[in-house]
XYZ file of C-alpha atoms in Angstrom:
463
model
C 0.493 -19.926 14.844
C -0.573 -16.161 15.504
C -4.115 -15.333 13.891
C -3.807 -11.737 12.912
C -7.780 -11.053 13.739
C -7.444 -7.646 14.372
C -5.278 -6.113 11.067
C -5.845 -7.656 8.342
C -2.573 -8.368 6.133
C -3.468 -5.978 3.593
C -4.798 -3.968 5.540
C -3.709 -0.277 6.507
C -6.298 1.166 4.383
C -9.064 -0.200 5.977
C -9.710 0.118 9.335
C -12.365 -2.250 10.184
C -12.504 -6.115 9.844
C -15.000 -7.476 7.956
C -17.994 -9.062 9.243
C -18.551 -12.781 9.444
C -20.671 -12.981 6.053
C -18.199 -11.172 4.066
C -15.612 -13.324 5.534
C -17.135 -16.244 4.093
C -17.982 -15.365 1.031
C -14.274 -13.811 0.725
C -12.191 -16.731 1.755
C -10.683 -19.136 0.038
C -8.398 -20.923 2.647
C -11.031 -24.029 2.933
C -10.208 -25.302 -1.138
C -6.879 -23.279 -2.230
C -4.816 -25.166 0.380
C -4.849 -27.654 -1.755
C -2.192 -25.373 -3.519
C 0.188 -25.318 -0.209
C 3.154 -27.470 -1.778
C 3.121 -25.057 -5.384
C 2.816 -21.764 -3.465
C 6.099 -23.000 -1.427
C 7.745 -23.826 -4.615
C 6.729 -20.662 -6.213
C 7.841 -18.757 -2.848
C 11.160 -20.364 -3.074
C 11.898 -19.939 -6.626
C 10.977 -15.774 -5.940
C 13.189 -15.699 -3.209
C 16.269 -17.074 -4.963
C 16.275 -14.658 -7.523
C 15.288 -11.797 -5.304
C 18.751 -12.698 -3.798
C 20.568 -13.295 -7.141
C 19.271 -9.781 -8.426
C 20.344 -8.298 -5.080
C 17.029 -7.398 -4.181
C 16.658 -8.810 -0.939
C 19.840 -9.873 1.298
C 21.708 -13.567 0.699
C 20.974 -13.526 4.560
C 17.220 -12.588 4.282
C 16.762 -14.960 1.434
C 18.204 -18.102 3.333
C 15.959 -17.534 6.162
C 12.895 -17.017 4.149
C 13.933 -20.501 2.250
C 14.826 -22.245 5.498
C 11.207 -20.845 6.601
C 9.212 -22.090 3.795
C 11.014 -25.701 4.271
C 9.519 -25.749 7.722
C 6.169 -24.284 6.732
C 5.986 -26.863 4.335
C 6.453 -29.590 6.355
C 4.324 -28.211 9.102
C 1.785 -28.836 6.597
C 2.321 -32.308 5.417
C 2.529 -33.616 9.396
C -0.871 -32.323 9.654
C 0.401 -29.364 12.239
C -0.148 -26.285 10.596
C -3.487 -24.503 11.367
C -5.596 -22.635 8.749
C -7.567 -19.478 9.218
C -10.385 -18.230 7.341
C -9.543 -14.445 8.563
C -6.202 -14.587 6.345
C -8.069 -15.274 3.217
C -6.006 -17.725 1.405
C -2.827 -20.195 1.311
C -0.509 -17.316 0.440
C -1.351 -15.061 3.325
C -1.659 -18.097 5.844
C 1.877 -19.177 4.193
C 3.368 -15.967 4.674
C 1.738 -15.332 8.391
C 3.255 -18.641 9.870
C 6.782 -17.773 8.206
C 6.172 -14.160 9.889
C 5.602 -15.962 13.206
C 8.909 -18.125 12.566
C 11.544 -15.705 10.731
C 10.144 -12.102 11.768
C 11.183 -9.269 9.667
C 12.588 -11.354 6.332
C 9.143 -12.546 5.490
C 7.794 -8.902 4.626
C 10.484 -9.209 2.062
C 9.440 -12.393 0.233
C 6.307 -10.016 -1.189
C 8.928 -7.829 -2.899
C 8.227 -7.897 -6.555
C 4.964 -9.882 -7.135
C 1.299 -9.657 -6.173
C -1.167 -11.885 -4.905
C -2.480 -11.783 -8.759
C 0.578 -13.725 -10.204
C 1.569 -15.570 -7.418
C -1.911 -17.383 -7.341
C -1.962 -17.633 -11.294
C 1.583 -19.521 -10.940
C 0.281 -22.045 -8.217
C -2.799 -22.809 -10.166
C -0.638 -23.336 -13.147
C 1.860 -25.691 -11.675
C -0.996 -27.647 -9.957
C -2.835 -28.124 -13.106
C 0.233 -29.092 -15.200
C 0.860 -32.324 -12.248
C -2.969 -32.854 -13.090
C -1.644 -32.878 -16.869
C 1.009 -35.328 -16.092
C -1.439 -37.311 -13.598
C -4.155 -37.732 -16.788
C -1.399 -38.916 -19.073
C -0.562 -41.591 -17.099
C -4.158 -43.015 -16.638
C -4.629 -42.910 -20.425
C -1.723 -44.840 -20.853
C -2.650 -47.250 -18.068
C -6.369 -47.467 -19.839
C -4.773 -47.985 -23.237
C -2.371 -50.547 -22.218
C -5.154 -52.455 -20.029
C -7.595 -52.074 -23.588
C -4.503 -53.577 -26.013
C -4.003 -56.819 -23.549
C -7.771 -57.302 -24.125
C -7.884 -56.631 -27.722
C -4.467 -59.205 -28.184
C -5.928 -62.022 -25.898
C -9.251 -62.065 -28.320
C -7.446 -60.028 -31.817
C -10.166 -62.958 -33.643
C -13.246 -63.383 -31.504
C -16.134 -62.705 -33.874
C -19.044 -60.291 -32.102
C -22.009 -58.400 -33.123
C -21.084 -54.852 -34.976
C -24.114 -52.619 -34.347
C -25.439 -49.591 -35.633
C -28.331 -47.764 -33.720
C -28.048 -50.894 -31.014
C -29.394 -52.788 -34.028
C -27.081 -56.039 -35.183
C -25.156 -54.250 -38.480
C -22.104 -56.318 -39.271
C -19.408 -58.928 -37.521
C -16.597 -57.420 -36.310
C -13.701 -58.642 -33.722
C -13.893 -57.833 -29.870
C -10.284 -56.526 -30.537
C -11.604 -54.102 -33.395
C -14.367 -53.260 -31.149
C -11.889 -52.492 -28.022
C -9.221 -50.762 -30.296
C -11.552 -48.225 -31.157
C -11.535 -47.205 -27.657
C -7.989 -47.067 -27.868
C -8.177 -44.300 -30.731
C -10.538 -42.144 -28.497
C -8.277 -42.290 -25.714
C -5.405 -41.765 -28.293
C -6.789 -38.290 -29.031
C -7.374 -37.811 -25.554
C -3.514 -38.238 -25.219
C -3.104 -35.891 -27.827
C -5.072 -33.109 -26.656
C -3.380 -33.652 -22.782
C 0.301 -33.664 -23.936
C -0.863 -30.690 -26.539
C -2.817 -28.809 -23.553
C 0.246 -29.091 -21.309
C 2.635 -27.861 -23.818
C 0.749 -24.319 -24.746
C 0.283 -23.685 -20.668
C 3.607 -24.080 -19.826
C 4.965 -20.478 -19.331
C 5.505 -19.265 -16.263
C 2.784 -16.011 -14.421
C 5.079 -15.447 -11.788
C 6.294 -11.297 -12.219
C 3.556 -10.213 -13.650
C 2.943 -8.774 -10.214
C -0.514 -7.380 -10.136
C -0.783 -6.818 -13.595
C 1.409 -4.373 -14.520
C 4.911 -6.069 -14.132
C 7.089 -4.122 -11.764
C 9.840 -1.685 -11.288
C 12.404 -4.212 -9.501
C 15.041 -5.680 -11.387
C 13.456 -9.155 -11.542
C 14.563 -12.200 -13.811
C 11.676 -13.875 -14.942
C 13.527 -16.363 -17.128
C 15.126 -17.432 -13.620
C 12.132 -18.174 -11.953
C 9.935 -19.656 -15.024
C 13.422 -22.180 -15.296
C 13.036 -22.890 -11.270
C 9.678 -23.657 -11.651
C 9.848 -26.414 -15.178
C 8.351 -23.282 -17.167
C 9.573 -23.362 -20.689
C 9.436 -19.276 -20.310
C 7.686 -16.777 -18.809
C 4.407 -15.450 -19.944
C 5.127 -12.884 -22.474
C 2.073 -9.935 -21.018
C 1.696 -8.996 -17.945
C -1.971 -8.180 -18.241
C -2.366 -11.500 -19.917
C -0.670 -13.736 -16.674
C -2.275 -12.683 -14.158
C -5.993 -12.845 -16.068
C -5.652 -15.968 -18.015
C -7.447 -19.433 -16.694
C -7.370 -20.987 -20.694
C -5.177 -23.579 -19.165
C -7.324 -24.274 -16.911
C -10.402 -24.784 -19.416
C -7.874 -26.663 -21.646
C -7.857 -28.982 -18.861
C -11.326 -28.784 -18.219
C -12.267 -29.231 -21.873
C -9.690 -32.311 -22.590
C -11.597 -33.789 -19.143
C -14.820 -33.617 -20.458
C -14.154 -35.147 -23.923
C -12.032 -38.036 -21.945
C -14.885 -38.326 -19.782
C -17.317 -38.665 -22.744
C -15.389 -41.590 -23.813
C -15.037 -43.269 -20.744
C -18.995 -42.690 -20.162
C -19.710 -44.617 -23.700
C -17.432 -47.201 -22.941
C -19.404 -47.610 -19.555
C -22.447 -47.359 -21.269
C -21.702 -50.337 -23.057
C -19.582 -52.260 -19.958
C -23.403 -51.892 -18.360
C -25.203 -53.510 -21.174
C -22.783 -56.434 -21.978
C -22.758 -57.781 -18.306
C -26.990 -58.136 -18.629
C -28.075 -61.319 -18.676
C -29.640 -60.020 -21.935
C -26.417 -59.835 -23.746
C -23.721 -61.511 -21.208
C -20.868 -60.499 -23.544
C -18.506 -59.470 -20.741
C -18.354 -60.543 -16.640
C -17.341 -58.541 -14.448
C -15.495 -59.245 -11.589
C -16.479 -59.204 -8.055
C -14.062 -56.068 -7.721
C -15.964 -54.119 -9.661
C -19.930 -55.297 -9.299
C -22.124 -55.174 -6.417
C -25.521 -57.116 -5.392
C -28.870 -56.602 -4.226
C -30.838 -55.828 -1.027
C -33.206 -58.537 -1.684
C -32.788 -60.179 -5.286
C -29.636 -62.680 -4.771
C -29.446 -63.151 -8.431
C -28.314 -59.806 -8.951
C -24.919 -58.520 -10.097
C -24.673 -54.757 -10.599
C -22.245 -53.206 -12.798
C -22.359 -50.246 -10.314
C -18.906 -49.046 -10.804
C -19.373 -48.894 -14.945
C -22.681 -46.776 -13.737
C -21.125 -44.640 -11.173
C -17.999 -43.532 -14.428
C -21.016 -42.494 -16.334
C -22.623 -40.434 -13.714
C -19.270 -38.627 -12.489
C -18.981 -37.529 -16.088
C -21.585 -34.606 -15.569
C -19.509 -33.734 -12.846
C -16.762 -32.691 -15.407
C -18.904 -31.790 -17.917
C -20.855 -29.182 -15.279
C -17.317 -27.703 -13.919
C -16.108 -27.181 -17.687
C -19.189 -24.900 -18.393
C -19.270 -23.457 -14.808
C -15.835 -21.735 -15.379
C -16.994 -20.804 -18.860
C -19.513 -18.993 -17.545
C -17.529 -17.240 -14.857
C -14.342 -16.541 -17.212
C -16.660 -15.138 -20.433
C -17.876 -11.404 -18.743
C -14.345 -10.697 -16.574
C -12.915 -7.324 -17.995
C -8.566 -7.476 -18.164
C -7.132 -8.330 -15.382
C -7.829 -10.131 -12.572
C -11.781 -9.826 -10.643
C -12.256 -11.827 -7.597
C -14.878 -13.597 -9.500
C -11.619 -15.776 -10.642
C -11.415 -17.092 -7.042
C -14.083 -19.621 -7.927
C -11.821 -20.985 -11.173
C -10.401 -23.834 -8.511
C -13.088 -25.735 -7.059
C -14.639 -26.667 -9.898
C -11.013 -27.875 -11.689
C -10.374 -29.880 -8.203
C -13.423 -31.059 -8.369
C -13.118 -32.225 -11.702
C -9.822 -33.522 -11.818
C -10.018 -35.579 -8.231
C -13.728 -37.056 -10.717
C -11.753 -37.984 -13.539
C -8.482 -39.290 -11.931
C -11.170 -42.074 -9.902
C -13.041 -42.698 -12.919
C -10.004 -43.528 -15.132
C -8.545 -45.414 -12.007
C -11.833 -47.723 -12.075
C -11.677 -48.243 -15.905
C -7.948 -49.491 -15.460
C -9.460 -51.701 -12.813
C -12.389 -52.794 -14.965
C -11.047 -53.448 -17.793
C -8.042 -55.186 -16.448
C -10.927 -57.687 -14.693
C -13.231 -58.358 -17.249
C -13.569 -61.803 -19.023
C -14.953 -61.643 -22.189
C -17.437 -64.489 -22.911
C -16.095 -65.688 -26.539
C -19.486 -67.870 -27.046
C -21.850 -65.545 -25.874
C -20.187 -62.867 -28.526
C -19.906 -65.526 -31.085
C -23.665 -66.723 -31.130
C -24.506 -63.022 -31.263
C -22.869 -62.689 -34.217
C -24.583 -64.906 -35.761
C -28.017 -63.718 -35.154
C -29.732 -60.726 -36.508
C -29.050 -61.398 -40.227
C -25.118 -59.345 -39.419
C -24.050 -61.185 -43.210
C -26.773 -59.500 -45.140
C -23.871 -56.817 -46.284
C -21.673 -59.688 -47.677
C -24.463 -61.317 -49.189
C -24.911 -57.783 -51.211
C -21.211 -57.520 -51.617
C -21.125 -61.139 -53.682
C -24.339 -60.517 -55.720
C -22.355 -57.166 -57.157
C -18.831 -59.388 -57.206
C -20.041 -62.435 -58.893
C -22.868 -61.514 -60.719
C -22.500 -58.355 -61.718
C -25.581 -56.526 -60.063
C -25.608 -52.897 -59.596
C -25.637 -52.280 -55.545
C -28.858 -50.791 -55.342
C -30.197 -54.300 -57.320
C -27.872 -56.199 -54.716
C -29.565 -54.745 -51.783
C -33.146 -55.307 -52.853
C -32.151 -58.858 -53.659
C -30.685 -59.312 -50.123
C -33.558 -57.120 -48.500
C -36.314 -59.753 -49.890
C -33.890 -62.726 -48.463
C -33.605 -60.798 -45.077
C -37.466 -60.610 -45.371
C -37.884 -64.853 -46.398
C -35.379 -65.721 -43.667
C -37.222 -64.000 -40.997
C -40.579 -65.358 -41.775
C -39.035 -68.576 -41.603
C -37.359 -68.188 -38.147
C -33.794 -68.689 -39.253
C -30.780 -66.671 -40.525
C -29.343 -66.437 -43.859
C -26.918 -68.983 -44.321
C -30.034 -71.263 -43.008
C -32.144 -71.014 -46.353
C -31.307 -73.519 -48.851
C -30.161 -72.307 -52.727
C -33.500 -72.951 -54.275
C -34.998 -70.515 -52.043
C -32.038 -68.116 -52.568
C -32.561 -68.599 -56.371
C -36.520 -67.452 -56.042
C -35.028 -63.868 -55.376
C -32.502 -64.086 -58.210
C -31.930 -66.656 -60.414
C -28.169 -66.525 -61.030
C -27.634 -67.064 -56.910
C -24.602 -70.311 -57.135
C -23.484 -72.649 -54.061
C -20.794 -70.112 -53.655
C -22.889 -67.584 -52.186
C -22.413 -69.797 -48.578
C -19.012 -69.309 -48.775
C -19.765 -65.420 -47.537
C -22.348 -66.220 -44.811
C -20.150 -67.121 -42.460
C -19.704 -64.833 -39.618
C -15.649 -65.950 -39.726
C -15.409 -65.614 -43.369
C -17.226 -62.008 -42.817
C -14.839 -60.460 -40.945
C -11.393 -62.033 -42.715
C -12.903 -60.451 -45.878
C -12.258 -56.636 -44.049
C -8.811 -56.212 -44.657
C -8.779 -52.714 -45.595
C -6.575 -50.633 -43.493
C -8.308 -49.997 -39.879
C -10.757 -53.177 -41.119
C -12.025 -55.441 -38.659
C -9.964 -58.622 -40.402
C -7.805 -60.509 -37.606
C -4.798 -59.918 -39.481
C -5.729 -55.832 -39.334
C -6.295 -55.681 -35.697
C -2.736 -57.277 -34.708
C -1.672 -54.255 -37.007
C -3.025 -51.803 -35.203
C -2.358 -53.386 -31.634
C 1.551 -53.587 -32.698
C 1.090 -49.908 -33.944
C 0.131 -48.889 -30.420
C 2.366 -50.817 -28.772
C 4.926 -49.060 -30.438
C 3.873 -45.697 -29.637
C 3.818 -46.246 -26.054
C 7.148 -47.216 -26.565
């Protein structure tokens, strides 16, 4: 293709070329042709109704479409060749369909500005990231409810401050992921909604004077409608921090639930293995088995978390409308996006792989004095003690059992009965770690019987 080295595309007013500094620090071609494919859609949908408002030729406007088709797949066969000297996709677009139309590709510009045209292929590229992030939540969700069916009753450790608290159910434990990544779902499908109308002739900033139909081109493109101020379109990147901001609270939660993938596959705790997929081993210890990819999801996350501030800090001192200070919105949302897709794409994986180990989480349970709540619970039930009585009683058994070495349900009723008299036989009955965690039936409990609820409840929704 020609490389137009000597006149720049815009140029006319200036008369020089810039030097090789400013030529760097201007361009943009090396990261925004990742935006080929939506400034060709964009191009196409402008040039249709530039022909349908009589603006350009019916002539003019097929060979500018015919143009783009071949542009486009010029670029998909690897062919098409990039310069930094033309800036940017749109004026490397528009100089290889100069080189293969001639005149009728001056005429595609008719109407919009660089401003708009650049806001609309940012926009359509996020929304497919949009749609792209819905479908690994779902995939992450649906991997987390096959876990939480196939063990809906395992008992486990519930902990508070990584200290034993109470028995719950590895499904309660794993559905509670499946409520953060329900809000992540929310906030994506919400997100994708508000951004969804269409920059494309706001022109520079200003509108324009041509007879344009915006409600044709916003329709072309799967825009609910066009954006309602042209000052507005051509300035605004909030969909782009939407995205940014729903990726770093996604990535939060997929960081915790790494967190906690890379402390139940120690040989510590040995809740979980992981499968050969997903671990790694050592250099020199052959014992090893390294949960790297649950550690490499929770060190991508400041990835995300660094781009979402990044374009905070470039958006928060831009006057209305557009500063070239906006050219560096779309490195750090690639960035962030291509972190996030391969970090929900290794969760799927993970999660898919892992075998829980039912004993391991069972004899946790049943360590670390987890029934000392139910053993409060019956001492107000059956005999009648205000809580704060109940949990000094059960405090000074906590105390007994642990200088004897052995759990609660391990002391025998006379020594029970030195800490309160009234203590009956029945008090066993709540020790269990089993009985423990069929007692939680309030709604969103941890009871068997409430975790199938909530696992049918989801299944319905992705429904």
């Amino acid at each position: 293709m020609t490389d137009t080295t000597s006149n720049q595309m815009w140029g006319g007013r200036f008369s020089a070329g810039p030097d090789a500094i400013m030529e760097a620090i201007n361009a943009s071609i090396g990261f925004d042709k990742r935006l080929a494919a939506q400034d060709i859609a964009g191009s196409r949908a402008h040039a249709a109704m530039l022909a349908a408002q009589d603006i350009v030729t019916d002539s003019d406007a097929r060979a500018i479409l015919e143009g783009l088709e071949q542009v486009l797949a010029e670029i998909n066969d690897g062919s098409f060749t990039f310069s930094t000297r033309l800036e940017d996709i749109h004026m490397n677009i528009e100089a290889r369909l100069k080189d293969m139309i001639g005149e009728p590709a001056g005429r595609l510009h008719t109407a919009r500005s660089r401003n708009d045209q650049v806001a609309t292929d940012f926009k359509l590229w996020v929304r497919d990231q949009f749609d792209a992030f819905e479908s690994g939540l779902i995939a992450l969700i649906k991997a987390l409810l096959a876990q939480a069916l196939a063990g809906f009753d395992w008992v486990m450790p519930g902990f508070t401050h990584l200290q034993t608290a109470q028995p719950v159910t590895w499904g309660h434990h794993l559905m509670a992921y499946v409520e953060m990544l329900g809000r992540d779902l929310s906030r994506v499908r919400d997100a994708r909604k508000r951004m969804n109308e269409c920059p494309l002739g706001a022109a520079a900033l200003a509108g324009t004077s041509f007879p344009i139909d915006r409600h044709m081109t916003a329709a072309a493109l799967g825009f609910d409608q066009p954006a309602a101020n042209s000052l507005d379109a051509v300035s605004d990147r909030d969909f782009a921090l939407d995205f940014l901001s729903c990726a770093s609270i996604c990535a939060m939660h997929l960081s915790r639930f790494a967190e906690e993938l890379v402390i139940w596959s120690s040989a510590q705790f040995r809740f979980v293995r992981m499968s050969d997929r997903w671990s790694t081993g050592s250099s020199i210890m052959p014992q090893k088995r390294n949960p790297d990819a649950a550690e490499l999801v929770r060190a991508k996350i400041g990835r995300i978390f660094g781009a979402n501030v990044a374009l905070m800090t470039i958006m928060k001192g831009l006057p209305l409308a557009y500063s070239k200070d906006m050219q560096e919105d779309k490195e750090q949302v690639f960035d962030a996006a291509d972190n996030l897709m391969l970090a929900l794409a290794a969760m799927v994986g993970m999660v898919g792989d892992m075998t829980a180990d039912r004993t391991a989480l069972h004899g946790a349970a049943n360590s670390g004095f987890a029934t000392a709540t139910d053993l409060a619970d019956w001492l107000v039930r059956a005999l009648g003690l205000p809580f704060r009585e109940a949990h000094h009683v059960t405090g000074a058994l906590v105390a007994m059992a642990e200088g004897q070495g052995c759990d609660l349900q391990d002391l025998t009723l006379e020594q029970m009965q030195t800490a309160h008299g009234e203590i009956t036989a029945a008090v066993f009955d709540v020790l269990g770690v089993e009985q423990s965690v069929a007692s939680r039936t309030s709604y969103g409990g941890t009871a068997p019987a409430q975790v199938l609820v909530q696992i049918r409840r989801w299944e319905a929704i992705l429904k």
